[in-house]
Amino acid sequence: MVSINSQEFMDELLFCLKAGDVVKAKALLQFASDTHLDIQTQKQALLEIGRADEKTAFPLLDHLTRIEMADPEIRDVLYDLILDKACGNTDLVIKYITQKEKQNQIIYIKAAGDLLLTEVAPVLTDIINTGTDPDVLYHAVKSLGVLRMSDALPVFSKLIKERKTNDRESRESITAISRLASKEAVDILLSFVNVQNPMALTAIEGIAAIQTQYALETLSSLLSSKYARLRNAAIDQIIQTGKKSVPILTKAAFQDSSDYMVHLITTLGYIGDQAALPCILDIIKTCLKNPNVRQASYEAMERLPSTQWGILLAAGLSDPVEPVRMSAARAVDKNLSKALVAGLKKLIRKENQTAENVVAALIDSRADNIFNFLLQEPAFTRLAVHYVQNKAARAASRHFVQMMKDKGFPELAEKINFQDNEPVENLKKPLDIYVIDDSKMMLKLYQNKLEKFGYAPTLFQFPGEAVKAVSILKPALVITDLNMPEMNGLQLTRVIRKQYSPQQLPVLMITTQSDFIMTKNGEQSVQFNHDTMQKAGISKILHKPFSDTELRKSVDELI
């Protein structure tokens, strides 16, 4: 480093500052760089410049922004001094913003935002409308957004429409719009929420950030979107918003669309606020015809345990649809009460088909807590032994027998003629299937059914874990739910297709019928038809609720 005498430098700088000689001071400041001065002298020089009047200090500070002073602390001090001198000197800020030297231009654009200089808004608007440099444009959008001026809404909206890309300038424009938190801001963001727009998901995040009642109502309305990508993004944002969303969701709960209700109920369950319970219980008590709504309600009850309302769950165990019964069984296990136990015993003592379904649901769902109260009930033990011996899947039977031993009922375990002496690793290994669903109950259901069909299911509640597993070892088939938070079935399939073609690894997608959009002539279109399925890499689609025959036919066909 070529150094100069620090004391001589400071003496001459002080002389220039006292005389107001900006030209000579600029010439001297060429020696303020890292190659000539130590950091301590640089700090001292900045301190003295900061003491000068604005007319002298401002051009010198501007000049120093071009000098090599790499130390972060020095750069911070320099920017703080620029802010100090710029405060109350809007004309100077505008002057330096319009000087067109990129690095300095960005510094003063940032200063305009940090100082909330609304008078600079027209200059920033002009840069956004006519600028081409992405860095300058980004900082102009950011500073104008901080000013929170409603007049700027059309400016941000125009930029997003014209650029049509998910770049940082467009994302910052979304942030700027959301800062205004007005009804107009929400409506503008909503206009970008369509499946063709690359900014759609960012716009949904922007709506969620506003947090007003209108914004949250708008967000909840997206649960009825026919597009899984948009709908799941809205669900993720509502869940992150948390309890604040519950009153709005419960108010909108009873709708004509059963699929909207499924997504809404599921979202309430993930939020986990007990305030949602009365709404979900009202849905259960209405005995809605759609089994997907009933199943979603019981799954939400599992996530919102409350012994006070447990007795209402008993009816779910006698539901005619197996997935609904299993969801109710999982909920029962988390909502035990004396009244609920009494109701279950009454159902089981009848030893009819309904009683058999109840016992099967409890065993298949691994509802272990309730067995503490049922294992001494003769009717239950008779039905349980018969089901485990004759109908239950291997994994469910093995689990039940071990559970009885653990709970101190070895004699009952011995009554079950369940041949499971041979270690699993010694058995002929069946074809492996990966199953991905965010519902633990549905995973158990798939496990039971696939094992009965002779397949070996590996279960994943989190899609990210399934992606890792597929990259390590290819299964014979992937079965995935469509609607899952964080990563939906479409996104999961796209990731898999980067490694395996549909011929190498088929993917069976599980959805509701409403995930298809119908054309005027009644044909499936837009969302899932033959072409869109191929583009997404999906091999086959199975609608909920499905029968054992339909599941087995689909799996056998693909494998």
XYZ file of C-alpha atoms in Angstrom:
559
model
C 0.000 0.000 0.000
C 1.338 3.417 -0.974
C 0.618 5.554 2.064
C 0.684 9.297 2.614
C 1.195 11.293 5.763
C -2.148 11.142 7.559
C -1.584 14.310 9.524
C -0.671 16.311 6.424
C -3.769 14.931 4.653
C -6.063 15.941 7.516
C -4.498 19.403 7.862
C -5.026 20.163 4.191
C -8.580 18.744 4.250
C -9.510 20.936 7.220
C -8.122 23.971 5.399
C -10.242 23.223 2.327
C -13.379 22.680 4.398
C -12.879 25.933 6.296
C -12.386 27.818 3.047
C -15.271 26.046 1.332
C -12.953 25.072 -1.496
C -14.824 22.100 -2.947
C -12.647 21.763 -6.044
C -9.385 21.480 -4.101
C -10.997 19.206 -1.517
C -12.144 16.820 -4.292
C -8.603 16.680 -5.622
C -7.297 15.884 -2.150
C -9.912 13.178 -1.580
C -8.382 11.120 -4.394
C -5.930 10.066 -1.677
C -8.719 8.900 0.641
C -8.825 5.446 -0.956
C -7.758 2.187 0.699
C -4.435 2.254 -1.152
C -3.385 5.544 0.464
C -5.098 5.986 3.831
C -5.655 3.722 6.810
C -9.204 3.117 8.040
C -8.817 5.351 11.105
C -7.853 8.349 8.965
C -10.721 7.594 6.561
C -13.144 7.698 9.505
C -11.654 10.976 10.736
C -11.946 12.529 7.272
C -15.616 11.541 7.057
C -16.268 12.983 10.497
C -14.815 16.356 9.497
C -16.715 16.445 6.196
C -19.891 15.695 8.108
C -19.356 18.823 10.208
C -19.251 21.074 7.144
C -22.323 22.830 5.758
C -24.500 21.018 3.199
C -23.271 23.111 0.286
C -19.692 21.987 0.919
C -20.259 18.525 2.381
C -22.757 17.102 -0.067
C -20.606 17.229 -3.247
C -17.649 15.848 -1.279
C -19.670 12.958 0.088
C -20.943 12.299 -3.411
C -17.351 12.321 -4.658
C -16.309 9.821 -1.966
C -18.891 7.309 -3.194
C -16.644 6.898 -6.245
C -13.494 6.373 -4.174
C -12.364 2.846 -3.255
C -13.262 2.533 0.431
C -14.081 -1.129 0.796
C -14.471 -1.445 4.559
C -18.214 -2.029 5.315
C -18.113 0.218 8.368
C -16.644 3.074 6.298
C -19.322 2.626 3.620
C -22.037 2.669 6.307
C -20.666 5.860 7.847
C -20.524 7.471 4.407
C -24.157 6.558 3.685
C -25.267 7.796 7.106
C -23.627 11.153 6.398
C -25.349 11.337 3.016
C -28.680 10.743 4.750
C -27.867 13.405 7.334
C -27.034 16.034 4.711
C -29.867 14.988 2.387
C -32.506 15.406 5.099
C -34.281 18.668 4.320
C -32.391 19.082 1.026
C -34.711 17.374 -1.438
C -33.455 19.436 -4.379
C -29.936 18.106 -3.846
C -31.201 14.509 -3.737
C -33.108 15.017 -6.979
C -30.036 16.583 -8.553
C -27.849 13.597 -7.777
C -30.535 11.054 -8.707
C -30.797 12.564 -12.173
C -27.064 12.701 -12.776
C -27.264 9.291 -14.505
C -24.129 7.818 -12.936
C -25.421 4.398 -11.941
C -23.680 3.690 -8.636
C -24.322 7.132 -7.187
C -27.795 7.275 -8.658
C -28.708 4.122 -6.723
C -27.318 5.585 -3.488
C -29.539 8.683 -3.707
C -32.564 6.671 -4.817
C -32.123 4.590 -1.664
C -31.723 7.772 0.395
C -34.995 9.137 -0.992
C -36.777 6.037 0.252
C -35.037 5.925 3.625
C -35.856 9.608 4.235
C -39.429 9.205 2.913
C -38.982 12.136 0.541
C -42.383 12.175 -1.170
C -41.275 15.131 -3.302
C -38.930 12.748 -5.142
C -41.840 10.499 -6.226
C -42.188 12.071 -9.716
C -38.484 11.457 -10.401
C -38.741 7.842 -9.244
C -41.875 7.363 -11.335
C -40.077 8.660 -14.401
C -37.206 6.212 -13.824
C -39.663 3.308 -13.540
C -41.531 4.337 -16.678
C -38.474 5.005 -18.846
C -35.498 3.285 -17.193
C -33.788 0.251 -18.643
C -31.074 -0.616 -16.125
C -32.506 -3.403 -13.899
C -30.500 -2.372 -10.801
C -31.573 1.274 -10.975
C -35.133 0.212 -11.761
C -35.253 -2.175 -8.799
C -34.143 0.462 -6.292
C -36.515 3.047 -7.783
C -39.443 0.643 -7.331
C -38.316 -0.157 -3.792
C -38.000 3.503 -2.735
C -41.266 4.557 -4.375
C -42.982 1.639 -2.680
C -41.729 2.737 0.730
C -43.400 6.122 0.186
C -46.800 4.328 0.161
C -48.473 6.709 -2.283
C -51.751 5.517 -3.790
C -50.998 7.468 -6.972
C -48.135 5.064 -7.614
C -50.367 1.971 -7.881
C -50.801 2.284 -11.676
C -47.017 2.647 -12.037
C -46.323 -0.655 -10.288
C -49.186 -2.411 -12.043
C -47.970 -1.249 -15.441
C -44.430 -2.481 -14.752
C -45.672 -5.965 -13.832
C -47.904 -6.182 -16.899
C -45.216 -5.007 -19.284
C -42.356 -7.127 -17.971
C -44.362 -10.369 -17.691
C -41.526 -12.040 -15.790
C -40.933 -13.102 -12.229
C -37.877 -10.863 -11.810
C -36.913 -8.916 -8.698
C -38.321 -5.649 -10.079
C -41.748 -7.244 -10.551
C -41.575 -8.930 -7.137
C -40.652 -5.617 -5.519
C -43.610 -4.026 -7.313
C -45.887 -6.616 -5.696
C -44.381 -5.713 -2.308
C -44.907 -2.018 -3.026
C -48.572 -2.590 -3.887
C -49.145 -4.669 -0.752
C -47.650 -1.923 1.445
C -50.606 0.317 0.621
C -52.969 -2.234 2.204
C -56.006 -0.739 0.468
C -58.954 -2.439 -1.216
C -57.667 -1.150 -4.540
C -54.264 -2.709 -3.818
C -55.873 -6.081 -3.114
C -57.917 -5.917 -6.302
C -54.830 -5.082 -8.383
C -52.919 -8.010 -6.877
C -55.880 -10.306 -7.469
C -55.861 -9.328 -11.145
C -52.452 -11.015 -11.440
C -53.684 -14.272 -9.897
C -54.249 -16.436 -12.928
C -52.546 -19.619 -13.972
C -50.796 -18.039 -16.982
C -49.213 -15.201 -15.006
C -45.667 -15.881 -13.720
C -46.343 -13.425 -10.872
C -49.468 -15.222 -9.644
C -47.902 -16.890 -6.593
C -46.044 -13.712 -5.612
C -49.312 -11.784 -5.926
C -50.972 -14.251 -3.545
C -48.146 -13.645 -1.063
C -48.735 -9.918 -1.480
C -52.443 -10.264 -0.701
C -51.615 -12.291 2.398
C -49.137 -9.644 3.577
C -51.866 -6.972 3.649
C -53.688 -8.717 6.518
C -56.872 -6.613 6.313
C -60.246 -8.322 6.477
C -60.840 -7.684 2.785
C -57.449 -9.151 1.914
C -58.080 -12.275 3.982
C -61.550 -12.669 2.500
C -60.018 -12.427 -0.958
C -57.405 -14.980 -0.001
C -60.034 -17.395 1.308
C -62.006 -17.037 -1.928
C -59.011 -18.531 -3.754
C -59.721 -21.847 -2.028
C -62.363 -22.329 -4.723
C -59.825 -21.944 -7.533
C -59.876 -24.757 -10.067
C -56.099 -24.565 -10.290
C -54.283 -26.581 -7.641
C -51.140 -24.449 -7.843
C -53.021 -21.241 -7.030
C -55.299 -22.865 -4.486
C -52.447 -24.501 -2.590
C -50.498 -21.237 -2.567
C -53.500 -19.527 -0.970
C -53.829 -22.340 1.571
C -50.155 -22.049 2.515
C -50.496 -18.293 3.040
C -53.674 -18.644 5.107
C -52.015 -21.249 7.328
C -49.050 -18.908 7.839
C -51.446 -16.086 8.725
C -52.781 -18.334 11.473
C -55.534 -17.551 13.933
C -56.356 -14.203 12.364
C -57.850 -16.074 9.393
C -60.147 -18.315 11.438
C -63.154 -15.931 11.810
C -63.176 -15.245 8.076
C -62.877 -18.923 7.147
C -65.597 -20.046 9.530
C -67.888 -17.310 8.242
C -67.441 -18.586 4.698
C -67.604 -22.286 5.595
C -71.046 -23.289 4.367
C -70.893 -23.022 0.581
C -72.523 -24.873 -2.276
C -69.164 -26.180 -3.461
C -68.211 -29.257 -1.484
C -64.641 -29.047 -2.732
C -64.333 -25.478 -1.465
C -65.507 -26.740 1.923
C -62.929 -29.554 1.879
C -60.085 -27.104 1.311
C -61.460 -24.661 3.871
C -61.932 -27.321 6.571
C -58.478 -28.761 5.890
C -56.964 -25.293 6.219
C -58.734 -24.733 9.542
C -57.312 -28.008 10.783
C -53.765 -27.019 9.863
C -54.135 -23.612 11.537
C -54.935 -25.509 14.723
C -57.065 -22.910 16.495
C -59.735 -24.282 18.820
C -61.973 -21.368 17.795
C -62.677 -23.282 14.573
C -64.215 -26.241 16.421
C -67.838 -25.007 16.589
C -67.845 -24.472 12.824
C -66.417 -27.931 12.096
C -68.837 -29.548 14.535
C -71.742 -27.806 12.823
C -70.556 -29.289 9.530
C -70.374 -32.766 11.077
C -73.831 -32.453 12.623
C -75.398 -31.488 9.304
C -74.478 -34.944 7.942
C -73.382 -33.533 4.595
C -73.737 -35.932 1.679
C -70.253 -35.503 0.255
C -67.873 -38.049 1.840
C -64.831 -35.846 1.126
C -66.346 -33.106 3.294
C -67.058 -35.578 6.072
C -63.541 -36.982 5.888
C -61.985 -33.492 5.950
C -64.074 -32.619 9.006
C -62.874 -35.642 10.982
C -59.265 -35.054 9.950
C -59.556 -31.474 11.194
C -60.961 -32.783 14.487
C -57.863 -34.932 14.866
C -55.748 -31.770 14.685
C -58.084 -29.894 17.067
C -58.525 -32.310 19.986
C -61.240 -31.448 22.499
C -62.719 -34.070 24.820
C -65.789 -31.880 25.254
C -67.023 -32.720 21.768
C -65.689 -36.269 21.406
C -69.101 -37.968 21.608
C -70.028 -36.439 18.249
C -67.262 -38.437 16.598
C -68.789 -41.833 17.314
C -71.207 -41.463 14.413
C -68.264 -41.131 12.030
C -67.127 -44.664 12.873
C -70.310 -46.037 11.335
C -70.022 -43.963 8.168
C -70.640 -46.024 4.992
C -67.344 -44.837 3.423
C -64.150 -46.491 4.688
C -61.792 -43.446 4.474
C -64.328 -41.425 6.462
C -64.482 -44.132 9.138
C -60.704 -44.209 9.419
C -60.495 -40.421 9.700
C -63.139 -40.556 12.414
C -61.144 -43.290 14.185
C -58.019 -41.117 14.209
C -60.079 -38.226 15.579
C -61.628 -40.473 18.235
C -58.151 -41.440 19.430
C -57.326 -37.760 20.049
C -60.685 -36.781 21.599
C -61.332 -39.510 24.163
C -63.897 -38.915 26.867
C -66.084 -41.051 29.116
C -69.128 -40.247 27.006
C -67.317 -41.213 23.804
C -66.123 -44.520 25.252
C -69.658 -45.300 26.420
C -71.038 -44.549 22.961
C -68.450 -46.789 21.294
C -69.147 -49.671 23.594
C -72.855 -49.387 22.835
C -72.164 -49.528 19.088
C -69.773 -52.474 19.361
C -71.996 -54.577 21.653
C -74.515 -54.937 18.829
C -71.936 -57.049 16.943
C -73.580 -56.224 13.625
C -72.055 -54.983 10.370
C -71.775 -51.471 11.770
C -69.923 -52.812 14.809
C -67.562 -54.746 12.523
C -66.854 -51.552 10.531
C -66.149 -49.626 13.743
C -63.649 -52.222 14.986
C -61.986 -52.461 11.569
C -61.581 -48.678 11.401
C -60.020 -48.533 14.881
C -57.559 -51.329 14.091
C -56.624 -50.112 10.601
C -56.069 -46.541 11.794
C -53.898 -47.668 14.767
C -56.151 -45.864 17.244
C -54.176 -47.304 20.149
C -55.440 -45.039 22.940
C -59.050 -46.191 22.686
C -57.994 -49.839 23.101
C -57.197 -49.139 26.759
C -60.966 -48.975 27.269
C -62.081 -51.677 24.820
C -59.735 -54.634 25.280
C -61.753 -55.921 28.246
C -65.010 -55.618 26.316
C -65.997 -59.157 25.145
C -67.829 -57.963 22.040
C -64.814 -55.936 20.963
C -62.337 -58.785 21.466
C -64.497 -61.196 19.473
C -64.822 -58.765 16.552
C -61.153 -57.743 16.739
C -59.856 -61.326 16.713
C -62.057 -62.191 13.741
C -60.990 -59.105 11.760
C -57.264 -59.495 12.437
C -57.347 -63.198 11.547
C -59.387 -62.895 8.377
C -59.427 -59.430 6.855
C -56.792 -57.032 8.201
C -53.650 -56.206 6.286
C -50.398 -57.750 7.534
C -49.041 -54.471 8.935
C -52.271 -53.672 10.780
C -52.492 -57.212 12.209
C -48.876 -57.185 13.328
C -49.346 -53.800 14.964
C -52.505 -54.868 16.809
C -50.960 -58.070 18.169
C -47.888 -56.210 19.423
C -50.088 -53.505 20.934
C -52.084 -56.099 22.911
C -48.857 -57.546 24.294
C -47.575 -54.097 25.228
C -50.819 -53.297 27.040
C -50.684 -56.492 29.092
C -53.059 -58.756 27.177
C -50.811 -61.639 26.001
C -53.635 -64.167 26.280
C -55.743 -62.203 23.833
C -52.811 -61.962 21.435
C -52.423 -65.733 21.554
C -56.070 -66.210 20.550
C -55.283 -64.660 17.194
C -54.067 -67.299 14.784
C -51.837 -64.795 12.981
C -48.869 -66.443 11.289
C -46.128 -63.819 11.270
C -43.119 -65.795 12.475
C -41.018 -65.404 9.366
C -38.970 -62.182 9.352
C -40.187 -59.693 6.770
C -36.732 -59.488 5.177
C -36.870 -63.245 4.415
C -40.175 -62.997 2.589
C -40.273 -62.621 -1.180
C -40.125 -58.889 -1.669
C -43.148 -57.555 -3.568
C -42.994 -54.563 -5.880
C -42.338 -51.330 -3.986
C -44.743 -48.397 -4.253
C -44.110 -44.912 -2.869
C -47.239 -43.221 -1.488
C -47.281 -39.493 -0.710
C -50.126 -37.817 1.178
C -50.122 -35.164 3.895
C -52.913 -37.084 5.669
C -51.604 -39.749 8.064
C -54.952 -41.483 7.907
C -54.900 -41.738 4.120
C -51.385 -43.164 4.274
C -52.607 -45.893 6.627
C -55.512 -46.569 4.282
C -53.184 -46.941 1.287
C -50.851 -49.148 3.304
C -53.631 -51.526 4.306
C -55.079 -51.794 0.804
C -51.792 -52.085 -1.089
C -50.488 -54.778 1.267
C -53.669 -56.754 0.668
C -53.033 -56.413 -3.071
C -49.539 -57.874 -2.594
C -47.506 -54.675 -2.908
C -44.997 -53.105 -0.524
C -45.934 -49.473 0.150
C -43.439 -46.947 1.489
C -45.266 -43.999 3.021
C -44.312 -40.311 2.915
C -46.226 -37.525 4.653
C -43.829 -34.885 3.302
C -43.266 -34.681 -0.491
C -39.702 -33.438 -0.057
C -38.753 -36.704 1.635
C -40.313 -38.677 -1.213
C -38.281 -36.707 -3.761
C -35.072 -37.647 -1.947
C -36.118 -41.299 -1.765
C -36.938 -41.461 -5.482
C -33.533 -40.002 -6.336
C -31.862 -42.796 -4.349
C -33.993 -45.814 -5.312
C -36.645 -46.032 -8.026
C -39.915 -47.697 -6.941
C -42.290 -49.492 -9.281
C -44.958 -46.790 -8.908
C -45.581 -43.428 -7.208
C -49.036 -42.660 -5.832
C -49.471 -39.042 -4.792
C -52.256 -36.807 -3.605
C -52.754 -33.637 -5.642
C -53.561 -31.161 -2.889
C -50.746 -30.929 -0.351
C -49.186 -27.875 1.311
C -45.643 -26.770 0.445
C -45.328 -29.087 -2.579
C -48.417 -30.353 -4.394
C -48.677 -33.467 -6.523
C -48.053 -31.624 -9.784
C -44.854 -30.063 -8.480
C -43.743 -33.416 -7.116
C -44.357 -35.082 -10.474
C -42.373 -32.415 -12.319
C -39.395 -33.053 -10.039
C -39.638 -36.820 -10.599
C -39.802 -36.305 -14.369
C -36.397 -34.631 -14.309
C -34.980 -38.056 -13.459
C -37.479 -40.613 -14.801
C -39.817 -40.710 -17.783
C -43.463 -41.882 -17.421
C -42.395 -45.224 -18.921
C -39.606 -45.632 -16.368
C -41.673 -44.568 -13.342
C -45.471 -44.173 -13.621
C -47.264 -41.685 -11.343
C -50.841 -42.211 -10.167
C -52.447 -38.924 -9.111
C -55.260 -38.895 -6.533
C -57.673 -35.935 -6.867
C -61.277 -34.902 -6.517
C -63.510 -34.784 -9.588
C -63.714 -30.980 -9.372
C -60.032 -30.658 -10.205
C -61.188 -31.132 -13.788
C -62.573 -28.089 -15.575
C -65.328 -28.788 -18.019
C -65.770 -27.184 -21.436
C -69.164 -26.148 -22.766
C -69.608 -29.458 -24.571
C -68.895 -31.336 -21.339
C -65.404 -32.533 -22.170
C -62.627 -32.367 -19.601
C -60.327 -29.510 -20.437
C -57.785 -26.950 -19.242
C -56.829 -28.614 -15.978
C -56.491 -32.341 -16.651
C -57.123 -33.769 -20.073
C -54.929 -36.170 -22.031
C -52.582 -33.431 -23.236
C -52.177 -31.657 -19.905
C -51.660 -34.981 -18.139
C -48.871 -35.840 -20.550
C -47.246 -32.437 -20.154
C -47.297 -32.798 -16.372
C -45.965 -36.351 -16.593
C -48.981 -37.924 -14.876
C -49.687 -41.504 -15.917
C -53.231 -41.883 -14.557
C -55.719 -40.046 -12.335
C -57.979 -41.614 -9.699
C -60.816 -39.621 -8.161
C -61.804 -39.531 -4.499
C -63.637 -41.362 -3.091
C -62.516 -44.552 -4.837
C -63.300 -48.219 -4.267
C -60.833 -51.045 -3.631
C -61.542 -52.341 -7.134
C -60.759 -48.981 -8.726
C -57.513 -48.595 -6.793
C -56.337 -52.116 -7.544
C -57.204 -51.813 -11.251
C -55.287 -48.534 -11.526
C -52.219 -49.861 -9.718
C -52.144 -53.177 -11.636
C -52.602 -51.352 -14.927
C -49.647 -49.011 -14.323
C -47.286 -51.662 -12.955
